[in-house]
Amino acid sequence: MTEHEEQGSGCGHQHGTITVVDDSVGRSLRLAMWLNLFIPLCQIVGGIMAQSMAVISDAVHNLGDFTSLLVAYVAHRIGKKDPTEDYTFGYRRVEVLAALLNVALIFGVCLFILFETAVRLQSPPEHISGGLVAALAAIGVVGNGFSFLFLRREAEHSLNVRGAMLHMLADLMTSVAVLVGGLVMLYRPWYWLDAVLSLFIVAFIIKSSWPILIQAARILMEGTPPGMELEVVRRELEAVSGVENAHHLHVWNIGPDTYSFTCHIVVPEQALSETKPLGEQLRGLLAEKFHILHAVFEFEHLPCGENDILCRMGKSEPQMR
Ligand SMILES: [Zn+2]
Ligand SMILES: [Zn+2]
Ligand SMILES: [Zn+2]
């Protein structure tokens, strides 16, 4: 059997992809995380008092950032559990399920905000306290600003933290926009502005969560990992001497950063024991060139009737082989 190694991953909060955390997460990142819990909770209470959908949307976004990190931590812990006879692939996909659940939750809240905003656009509220809106947004500016500065110190070491930092910058801009909106409403009764700002924030939330949804769906569909070209993998395998043909290839994600692989390899007639060095060579090749750490080969001499690169599983009646 091949080694079941874990690939190293960066630490932290990565928007745009499923968050992968490891145990070396820095203190700054944790601090940024707690700020993202405390500030939105204040903002939600304040936003309800101020009757401002913009503040509530901003808070929901920040809270979503917190829950995505929290869920990633918990799922990563669970993901390390050893495989069992019931779950032979282990628990790595808990991270994918958790990310999907979090996005579903955030989208649900977005729907609620959109509904409330539509109602308000039809009949704008009599009064929104611009001063309170500006004050609550100011807390967001300070919180996101601090998070941004903390993360910037760690960003040189990790690509993931860099992604988180850029996201915090976008969050900072959002809070600044709400702050400006609050100041405008303090001096002008343009209360529709609140609903418009809230629409922009919801659009931003959906835009930053959408890639996570796509990535999770692809993993759950057993899709070929993005960037991996099946035809290239096949060519590399067939270039190895002793391999006549490679067909019926499958490569898929077990978790966000681990790949599994199976295929049929046609070889000249030989004793089964003689395929062992070839198998090791192919495994080494897949690990080195494609970071595939779990590969299973079916060595065959007589054609099995499925010479295509793709398997026809599900297209024809299952046969006993
Ligand atoms: Zn195995
Ligand atoms: Zn955010
Ligand atoms: Zn075959």
Coordinates of N, CA, C and O and ligand atoms in Angstrom, one line a residue, residues 247-248 264 266 298 300 303-306, ligand 3:
H247 N -5.6 3.3 -18.9 CA -7.0 3.7 -19.2 C -7.8 3.7 -17.9 O -7.3 3.2 -16.9
H248 N -9.0 4.1 -18.0 CA -10.0 4.1 -16.9 C -9.4 4.9 -15.7 O -9.3 4.3 -14.6
H264 N -6.3 1.6 -14.7 CA -5.8 0.3 -15.2 C -4.5 0.5 -16.0 O -4.4 1.5 -16.7
V266 N -2.0 -1.5 -18.7 CA -1.8 -2.7 -19.5 C -0.2 -2.9 -19.6 O 0.5 -2.0 -19.9
E298 N -4.6 -1.2 -11.4 CA -5.0 -2.6 -11.7 C -4.1 -2.9 -12.9 O -4.3 -2.4 -14.0
E300 N -3.0 -5.2 -15.9 CA -3.7 -6.2 -16.7 C -2.9 -6.5 -18.0 O -2.2 -5.6 -18.5
P303 N -6.9 -7.0 -22.7 CA -7.7 -5.8 -22.6 C -9.0 -6.1 -21.9 O -9.6 -7.2 -22.0
C304 N -9.4 -5.2 -21.0 CA -10.6 -5.4 -20.2 C -11.9 -4.8 -20.9 O -13.0 -4.9 -20.4
G305 N -11.7 -4.2 -22.1 CA -12.8 -3.7 -22.9 C -13.1 -2.3 -22.6 O -14.1 -1.7 -23.1
E306 N -12.4 -1.7 -21.7 CA -12.6 -0.3 -21.4 C -11.4 0.5 -21.7 O -10.7 1.0 -20.8
Ligands
ZN3 ZN -8.7 -2.1 -18.1

